[in-house]
mmCIF file of C-alpha atoms and ligand atoms in Angstrom:
data_model
loop_
_atom_site.group_PDB
_atom_site.id
_atom_site.type_symbol
_atom_site.label_atom_id
_atom_site.label_comp_id
_atom_site.label_asym_id
_atom_site.label_seq_id
_atom_site.Cartn_x
_atom_site.Cartn_y
_atom_site.Cartn_z
ATOM 1 C CA MET B 1 -12.840 -18.537 12.062
ATOM 2 C CA ILE B 2 -10.597 -19.109 15.081
ATOM 3 C CA LYS B 3 -7.637 -16.794 15.584
ATOM 4 C CA GLN B 4 -4.514 -18.711 16.569
ATOM 5 C CA GLN B 5 -0.909 -17.795 17.297
ATOM 6 C CA MET B 6 0.729 -14.589 16.056
ATOM 7 C CA LEU B 7 3.054 -15.472 13.175
ATOM 8 C CA TYR B 8 4.621 -12.079 12.598
ATOM 9 C CA GLU B 9 4.582 -8.574 13.985
ATOM 10 C CA GLY B 10 5.525 -5.959 11.412
ATOM 11 C CA LYS B 11 5.781 -2.181 11.664
ATOM 12 C CA ALA B 12 2.100 -1.550 10.957
ATOM 13 C CA LYS B 13 0.319 -4.899 11.283
ATOM 14 C CA LYS B 14 0.273 -8.176 13.162
ATOM 15 C CA VAL B 15 -0.364 -11.402 11.280
ATOM 16 C CA TYR B 16 -2.119 -14.379 12.921
ATOM 17 C CA ALA B 17 -2.636 -17.994 11.889
ATOM 18 C CA THR B 18 -6.203 -19.332 11.894
ATOM 19 C CA ASP B 19 -7.792 -22.774 12.120
ATOM 20 C CA ASN B 20 -7.884 -22.723 8.300
ATOM 21 C CA PRO B 21 -4.308 -23.226 6.983
ATOM 22 C CA SER B 22 -4.989 -21.195 3.845
ATOM 23 C CA LEU B 23 -6.297 -18.125 5.727
ATOM 24 C CA LEU B 24 -4.659 -15.532 7.978
ATOM 25 C CA ILE B 25 -5.952 -12.691 10.108
ATOM 26 C CA VAL B 26 -4.193 -9.335 9.802
ATOM 27 C CA GLU B 27 -4.569 -6.782 12.573
ATOM 28 C CA TYR B 28 -3.794 -3.140 11.838
ATOM 29 C CA LYS B 29 -1.913 -1.131 14.497
ATOM 30 C CA ASP B 30 -1.775 2.613 15.124
ATOM 31 C CA ASP B 31 2.050 2.428 15.077
ATOM 32 C CA ALA B 32 3.705 4.539 12.410
ATOM 33 C CA THR B 33 7.281 4.394 11.174
ATOM 34 C CA ALA B 34 9.173 6.215 8.459
ATOM 35 C CA PHE B 35 12.659 6.269 6.968
ATOM 36 C CA ASN B 36 13.060 2.493 7.298
ATOM 37 C CA GLY B 37 12.001 2.499 10.954
ATOM 38 C CA LEU B 38 14.254 5.397 12.057
ATOM 39 C CA LYS B 39 11.281 7.651 12.858
ATOM 40 C CA LYS B 40 8.697 6.060 15.139
ATOM 41 C CA GLY B 41 5.340 7.256 16.410
ATOM 42 C CA SER B 42 1.682 6.539 16.616
ATOM 43 C CA ILE B 43 -1.274 7.894 14.665
ATOM 44 C CA GLN B 44 -4.458 7.563 16.675
ATOM 45 C CA GLY B 45 -7.170 5.692 14.778
ATOM 46 C CA LYS B 46 -4.871 4.808 11.867
ATOM 47 C CA GLY B 47 -5.215 1.042 12.265
ATOM 48 C CA SER B 48 -8.959 1.142 11.924
ATOM 49 C CA ILE B 49 -8.888 3.593 8.986
ATOM 50 C CA ASN B 50 -6.206 1.637 7.093
ATOM 51 C CA ASN B 51 -8.038 -1.649 7.642
ATOM 52 C CA ARG B 52 -11.365 -0.342 6.383
ATOM 53 C CA MET B 53 -9.847 1.653 3.518
ATOM 54 C CA THR B 54 -7.739 -1.303 2.323
ATOM 55 C CA ASN B 55 -10.780 -3.563 2.301
ATOM 56 C CA ARG B 56 -12.867 -1.059 0.356
ATOM 57 C CA MET B 57 -10.101 -0.556 -2.197
ATOM 58 C CA MET B 58 -9.503 -4.313 -2.560
ATOM 59 C CA SER B 59 -13.253 -4.948 -3.009
ATOM 60 C CA MET B 60 -13.479 -2.210 -5.642
ATOM 61 C CA LEU B 61 -10.470 -3.700 -7.490
ATOM 62 C CA ALA B 62 -11.885 -7.246 -7.225
ATOM 63 C CA SER B 63 -15.161 -6.051 -8.769
ATOM 64 C CA HIS B 64 -13.044 -4.980 -11.778
ATOM 65 C CA GLY B 65 -11.392 -8.396 -12.074
ATOM 66 C CA ILE B 66 -8.187 -7.804 -10.075
ATOM 67 C CA PRO B 67 -7.288 -10.911 -7.997
ATOM 68 C CA THR B 68 -6.713 -9.966 -4.331
ATOM 69 C CA HIS B 69 -6.045 -11.637 -0.963
ATOM 70 C CA PHE B 70 -9.124 -10.036 0.662
ATOM 71 C CA VAL B 71 -11.656 -12.431 2.208
ATOM 72 C CA GLU B 72 -13.674 -10.744 4.970
ATOM 73 C CA GLU B 73 -13.526 -7.786 7.362
ATOM 74 C CA LEU B 74 -13.786 -9.224 10.878
ATOM 75 C CA SER B 75 -13.790 -6.058 12.953
ATOM 76 C CA GLU B 76 -12.546 -2.458 12.940
ATOM 77 C CA ARG B 77 -8.912 -3.552 12.869
ATOM 78 C CA GLN B 78 -8.972 -7.189 11.781
ATOM 79 C CA THR B 79 -9.415 -8.794 8.398
ATOM 80 C CA VAL B 80 -9.293 -12.345 7.067
ATOM 81 C CA VAL B 81 -7.019 -12.698 4.039
ATOM 82 C CA LYS B 82 -5.800 -15.559 1.891
ATOM 83 C CA LYS B 83 -2.363 -16.662 3.000
ATOM 84 C CA VAL B 84 0.226 -15.962 0.318
ATOM 85 C CA SER B 85 3.930 -16.227 -0.098
ATOM 86 C CA ILE B 86 4.852 -12.573 -0.535
ATOM 87 C CA VAL B 87 6.928 -11.743 -3.638
ATOM 88 C CA PRO B 88 9.720 -9.683 -2.037
ATOM 89 C CA LEU B 89 9.228 -6.703 -4.334
ATOM 90 C CA GLU B 90 7.739 -3.337 -3.437
ATOM 91 C CA VAL B 91 5.943 -2.332 -6.604
ATOM 92 C CA ILE B 92 5.710 1.447 -6.883
ATOM 93 C CA VAL B 93 3.556 3.295 -9.411
ATOM 94 C CA ARG B 94 3.814 7.075 -9.820
ATOM 95 C CA ASN B 95 1.583 9.563 -11.613
ATOM 96 C CA ILE B 96 3.139 12.766 -10.216
ATOM 97 C CA SER B 97 6.716 13.401 -9.025
ATOM 98 C CA ALA B 98 7.238 13.239 -5.251
ATOM 99 C CA GLY B 99 9.325 11.646 -2.519
ATOM 100 C CA SER B 100 12.315 9.571 -3.522
ATOM 101 C CA PHE B 101 11.670 10.135 -7.263
ATOM 102 C CA ALA B 102 11.962 13.915 -6.847
ATOM 103 C CA GLN B 103 15.057 13.511 -4.672
ATOM 104 C CA ARG B 104 16.830 10.930 -6.806
ATOM 105 C CA TYR B 105 16.343 12.757 -10.106
ATOM 106 C CA GLY B 106 16.641 16.306 -8.719
ATOM 107 C CA VAL B 107 13.205 17.522 -9.773
ATOM 108 C CA GLU B 108 10.480 19.357 -7.897
ATOM 109 C CA GLU B 109 7.437 17.563 -6.499
ATOM 110 C CA GLY B 110 4.164 17.929 -8.378
ATOM 111 C CA ILE B 111 5.206 17.312 -12.012
ATOM 112 C CA VAL B 112 2.344 15.419 -13.671
ATOM 113 C CA PHE B 113 3.801 12.634 -15.817
ATOM 114 C CA ASP B 114 2.605 11.974 -19.400
ATOM 115 C CA GLN B 115 2.263 8.327 -18.403
ATOM 116 C CA PRO B 116 2.673 6.429 -15.132
ATOM 117 C CA THR B 117 6.069 5.103 -14.054
ATOM 118 C CA LEU B 118 6.644 1.668 -12.569
ATOM 119 C CA GLU B 119 9.554 0.661 -10.353
ATOM 120 C CA PHE B 120 10.539 -2.119 -7.991
ATOM 121 C CA SER B 121 12.372 -2.114 -4.673
ATOM 122 C CA TYR B 122 13.789 -5.222 -3.076
ATOM 123 C CA LYS B 123 11.636 -5.736 0.050
ATOM 124 C CA ASN B 124 14.499 -6.117 2.497
ATOM 125 C CA ASP B 125 14.579 -3.850 5.568
ATOM 126 C CA ALA B 126 18.195 -4.758 6.420
ATOM 127 C CA LEU B 127 19.280 -3.363 3.034
ATOM 128 C CA GLY B 128 16.902 -0.369 3.182
ATOM 129 C CA ASP B 129 14.619 -1.648 0.365
ATOM 130 C CA PRO B 130 17.034 -0.839 -2.507
ATOM 131 C CA LEU B 131 15.682 0.054 -5.959
ATOM 132 C CA LEU B 132 16.111 -2.744 -8.487
ATOM 133 C CA ASN B 133 15.089 -3.531 -12.040
ATOM 134 C CA ARG B 134 13.607 -6.589 -13.729
ATOM 135 C CA TYR B 135 17.014 -8.102 -14.508
ATOM 136 C CA HIS B 136 18.170 -7.706 -10.891
ATOM 137 C CA ALA B 137 14.959 -9.338 -9.644
ATOM 138 C CA LEU B 138 15.507 -12.260 -12.058
ATOM 139 C CA ALA B 139 19.188 -12.593 -11.078
ATOM 140 C CA LEU B 140 18.185 -12.736 -7.396
ATOM 141 C CA HIS B 141 15.367 -15.228 -8.151
ATOM 142 C CA LEU B 142 12.839 -12.935 -6.448
ATOM 143 C CA ALA B 143 10.238 -13.768 -9.106
ATOM 144 C CA THR B 144 10.002 -15.433 -12.512
ATOM 145 C CA ALA B 145 9.867 -13.423 -15.747
ATOM 146 C CA GLU B 146 6.208 -14.415 -16.123
ATOM 147 C CA GLU B 147 5.420 -13.284 -12.569
ATOM 148 C CA ILE B 148 7.136 -9.940 -13.156
ATOM 149 C CA ASP B 149 5.071 -9.450 -16.331
ATOM 150 C CA THR B 150 1.837 -10.310 -14.490
ATOM 151 C CA ILE B 151 2.702 -8.040 -11.556
ATOM 152 C CA SER B 152 3.604 -5.143 -13.869
ATOM 153 C CA GLN B 153 0.365 -5.452 -15.849
ATOM 154 C CA LEU B 154 -1.744 -5.713 -12.695
ATOM 155 C CA ALA B 155 0.010 -2.732 -11.087
ATOM 156 C CA LEU B 156 -0.748 -0.483 -14.074
ATOM 157 C CA GLN B 157 -4.379 -1.669 -14.235
ATOM 158 C CA ILE B 158 -4.733 -1.068 -10.495
ATOM 159 C CA ASN B 159 -3.292 2.415 -10.966
ATOM 160 C CA GLN B 160 -5.961 3.317 -13.527
ATOM 161 C CA LEU B 161 -8.761 1.977 -11.305
ATOM 162 C CA LEU B 162 -7.452 3.708 -8.172
ATOM 163 C CA LYS B 163 -6.769 6.984 -10.009
ATOM 164 C CA ASP B 164 -10.355 7.075 -11.307
ATOM 165 C CA PHE B 165 -11.727 6.169 -7.897
ATOM 166 C CA PHE B 166 -9.727 8.852 -6.062
ATOM 167 C CA ALA B 167 -10.629 11.429 -8.714
ATOM 168 C CA SER B 168 -14.284 10.790 -7.813
ATOM 169 C CA ILE B 169 -13.547 11.930 -4.249
ATOM 170 C CA HIS B 170 -11.512 14.927 -5.462
ATOM 171 C CA ILE B 171 -8.101 13.415 -4.744
ATOM 172 C CA ASP B 172 -5.020 13.080 -6.969
ATOM 173 C CA LEU B 173 -3.311 9.710 -6.598
ATOM 174 C CA VAL B 174 0.341 10.812 -6.676
ATOM 175 C CA ASP B 175 2.080 7.473 -6.103
ATOM 176 C CA PHE B 176 1.672 4.238 -4.161
ATOM 177 C CA LYS B 177 3.280 0.938 -3.198
ATOM 178 C CA LEU B 178 1.797 -2.501 -3.788
ATOM 179 C CA GLU B 179 2.808 -5.993 -2.695
ATOM 180 C CA PHE B 180 1.826 -9.168 -4.495
ATOM 181 C CA GLY B 181 1.841 -12.776 -3.312
ATOM 182 C CA ARG B 182 1.566 -16.308 -4.614
ATOM 183 C CA LEU B 183 -1.345 -18.542 -3.618
ATOM 184 C CA ALA B 184 -0.734 -22.269 -3.076
ATOM 185 C CA ASP B 185 -1.477 -22.901 -6.796
ATOM 186 C CA GLY B 186 1.185 -20.351 -7.789
ATOM 187 C CA SER B 187 -1.241 -17.692 -9.039
ATOM 188 C CA ILE B 188 -0.445 -14.047 -8.263
ATOM 189 C CA VAL B 189 -2.795 -11.914 -6.163
ATOM 190 C CA LEU B 190 -2.638 -8.395 -4.753
ATOM 191 C CA ALA B 191 -1.784 -8.550 -1.010
ATOM 192 C CA ASP B 192 -0.852 -6.266 1.916
ATOM 193 C CA GLU B 193 -2.615 -2.870 2.079
ATOM 194 C CA ILE B 194 -3.756 0.230 0.195
ATOM 195 C CA SER B 195 -3.981 3.140 2.629
ATOM 196 C CA PRO B 196 -2.652 6.627 3.367
ATOM 197 C CA ASP B 197 0.440 4.791 4.715
ATOM 198 C CA THR B 198 1.204 3.394 1.276
ATOM 199 C CA CYS B 199 -0.240 6.031 -1.095
ATOM 200 C CA ARG B 200 0.429 9.741 -1.598
ATOM 201 C CA LEU B 201 -2.953 11.437 -1.818
ATOM 202 C CA TRP B 202 -3.314 15.157 -2.560
ATOM 203 C CA ASP B 203 -6.500 17.204 -2.551
ATOM 204 C CA LYS B 204 -7.176 18.067 -6.207
ATOM 205 C CA SER B 205 -7.782 21.788 -5.602
ATOM 206 C CA THR B 206 -5.574 22.736 -2.651
ATOM 207 C CA HIS B 207 -2.896 20.018 -3.173
ATOM 208 C CA GLU B 208 -3.045 19.488 0.590
ATOM 209 C CA LYS B 209 -1.300 16.239 1.553
ATOM 210 C CA LEU B 210 -3.748 13.687 2.977
ATOM 211 C CA ASP B 211 -1.314 10.854 3.673
ATOM 212 C CA LYS B 212 1.653 9.666 5.716
ATOM 213 C CA ASP B 213 3.885 12.516 4.443
ATOM 214 C CA ARG B 214 2.220 14.638 7.172
ATOM 215 C CA PHE B 215 3.870 12.266 9.693
ATOM 216 C CA ARG B 216 7.162 11.811 7.786
ATOM 217 C CA ARG B 217 7.639 15.575 7.381
ATOM 218 C CA ASP B 218 6.153 16.736 10.714
ATOM 219 C CA LEU B 219 3.462 18.761 8.957
ATOM 220 C CA GLY B 220 0.882 18.379 11.755
ATOM 221 C CA GLY B 221 -2.761 17.423 11.268
ATOM 222 C CA VAL B 222 -1.832 13.770 10.752
ATOM 223 C CA GLU B 223 -4.909 12.206 12.393
ATOM 224 C CA GLU B 224 -7.161 14.748 10.662
ATOM 225 C CA ALA B 225 -5.727 13.843 7.247
ATOM 226 C CA TYR B 226 -6.450 10.121 7.737
ATOM 227 C CA GLN B 227 -9.957 10.971 8.968
ATOM 228 C CA GLU B 228 -10.549 13.249 5.986
ATOM 229 C CA ILE B 229 -9.704 10.405 3.594
ATOM 230 C CA MET B 230 -12.057 8.083 5.460
ATOM 231 C CA HIS B 231 -14.885 10.653 5.365
ATOM 232 C CA ARG B 232 -14.495 11.060 1.623
ATOM 233 C CA LEU B 233 -14.352 7.282 1.123
ATOM 234 C CA LEU B 234 -17.530 6.719 3.083
ATOM 235 C CA GLY B 235 -19.211 9.627 1.357
ATOM 236 C CA GLU B 236 -19.942 11.366 4.633
ATOM 237 C CA SER B 237 -20.290 15.108 4.465
ATOM 238 C CA LYS B 238 -18.323 17.068 7.027
HETATM 239 P P1 LIG R 301 6.412 -4.719 7.507
HETATM 240 O O1 LIG R 301 6.738 -6.197 7.401
HETATM 241 O O2 LIG R 301 6.955 -3.972 6.314
HETATM 242 O O3 LIG R 301 6.793 -4.109 8.808
HETATM 243 P P2 LIG R 301 3.514 -4.796 8.136
HETATM 244 O O4 LIG R 301 3.629 -4.320 9.536
HETATM 245 O O5 LIG R 301 2.457 -4.223 7.277
HETATM 246 O O6 LIG R 301 4.845 -4.585 7.273
HETATM 247 O O7 LIG R 301 3.363 -6.362 8.238
HETATM 248 C C1 LIG R 301 2.516 -7.115 7.456
HETATM 249 C C2 LIG R 301 3.310 -8.218 6.795
HETATM 250 O O8 LIG R 301 2.409 -9.171 6.242
HETATM 251 C C3 LIG R 301 4.169 -7.714 5.642
HETATM 252 O O9 LIG R 301 5.446 -8.308 5.718
HETATM 253 C C4 LIG R 301 3.414 -8.180 4.383
HETATM 254 O O10 LIG R 301 4.294 -8.449 3.320
HETATM 255 C C5 LIG R 301 2.759 -9.448 4.893
HETATM 256 N N1 LIG R 301 1.507 -9.812 4.213
HETATM 257 C C6 LIG R 301 0.551 -8.990 3.708
HETATM 258 N N2 LIG R 301 -0.470 -9.688 3.172
HETATM 259 C C7 LIG R 301 -0.159 -11.001 3.355
HETATM 260 C C8 LIG R 301 -0.827 -12.234 3.010
HETATM 261 N N3 LIG R 301 -1.999 -12.229 2.394
HETATM 262 N N4 LIG R 301 -0.192 -13.399 3.332
HETATM 263 C C9 LIG R 301 1.015 -13.386 3.943
HETATM 264 N N5 LIG R 301 1.675 -12.273 4.302
HETATM 265 C C10 LIG R 301 1.101 -11.092 4.013
HETATM 266 N N1 LIG R 302 5.985 3.413 0.071
HETATM 267 C C1 LIG R 302 5.529 2.505 1.018
HETATM 268 N N2 LIG R 302 6.437 1.753 1.701
HETATM 269 C C2 LIG R 302 7.766 1.858 1.492
HETATM 270 C C3 LIG R 302 8.234 2.785 0.543
HETATM 271 C C4 LIG R 302 7.313 3.557 -0.157
HETATM 272 O O1 LIG R 302 4.331 2.366 1.206
HETATM 273 O O2 LIG R 302 8.552 1.123 2.155
HETATM 274 C C5 LIG R 302 5.021 4.240 -0.685
HETATM 275 C C6 LIG R 302 5.029 5.696 -0.224
HETATM 276 O O3 LIG R 302 4.019 5.915 0.732
HETATM 277 C C7 LIG R 302 4.711 6.445 -1.509
HETATM 278 C C8 LIG R 302 5.258 5.546 -2.632
HETATM 279 O O4 LIG R 302 5.414 4.256 -2.045
HETATM 280 O O5 LIG R 302 3.314 6.557 -1.681
HETATM 281 C C9 LIG R 302 6.569 6.026 -3.190
HETATM 282 O O6 LIG R 302 7.485 6.218 -2.146
HETATM 283 P P1 LIG R 302 8.941 6.828 -2.410
HETATM 284 O O7 LIG R 302 9.716 5.885 -3.262
HETATM 285 O O8 LIG R 302 8.805 8.212 -2.922
HETATM 286 O O9 LIG R 302 9.646 6.744 -1.022
HETATM 287 P P2 LIG R 302 9.574 7.631 0.281
HETATM 288 O O10 LIG R 302 9.542 9.053 -0.121
HETATM 289 O O11 LIG R 302 8.361 7.146 0.986
HETATM 290 O O12 LIG R 302 10.877 7.235 0.953
#
């Protein structure tokens, strides 16, 4: 696998071409942003933790039949993935009220829902990733009706698998964001990342936040929270 030119530098990752046109290399950075890039900083060690955590989560999901872009972990920060055309939807699943849900609907954080919620945002930084529904996505030709059905089903299956997994390491999966992409043959696979940047993760007993909210809300102990997640994932005692 030969790494070639950088194709894209995002807020948290760099994406490189390879000598195989159907594969990319993603490199995870320590850079952190919040509020659509308004707040900027760095979380030491984040790139390596997010890379390794994403790959473990994607492998676990793949072993349960979820199609993903994951191919091979190359190094601490670099992973080979299948190149996809990203469906420009941020797919958000929630089990407990928090963040923009709590704000938008004027409810407290921490309400456990009877069943998960599913929502889409239009992945468009210039517009601030506005919330949209299935009809809006169809009107904008962001995805076909069949793709939206597939993505919705996969997102809810992934939620159940992740929720069970996090429960086994004493963590409540509050909410998270997924991105899906199309392979060359048009099939839909899970892409991007699953990490404390993209999930809200609360300790089951203390409800301590072990995710990017510590950075967003200046709660301190940001690096420690990412490390704590990694320790629990690797089953290391502290
Ligand atoms: P952002 O673009 O939001 O700043 P990142 O810094 O995480 O995000 O950049 C990674 C970019 O790579 C994102 O735009 C994401 O949609 C895209 N991406 C993730 N997985 C793949 C893939 N398998 N193929 C192509 N693009 C991908
Ligand atoms: N999320 C994300 N990227 C985004 C927006 C949200 O990864 O651009 C994740 C976020 O970490 C949380 C979930 O999606 O786990 C729901 O986020 P919410 O809509 O509450 O928005 P936020 O409070 O992050 O603005």
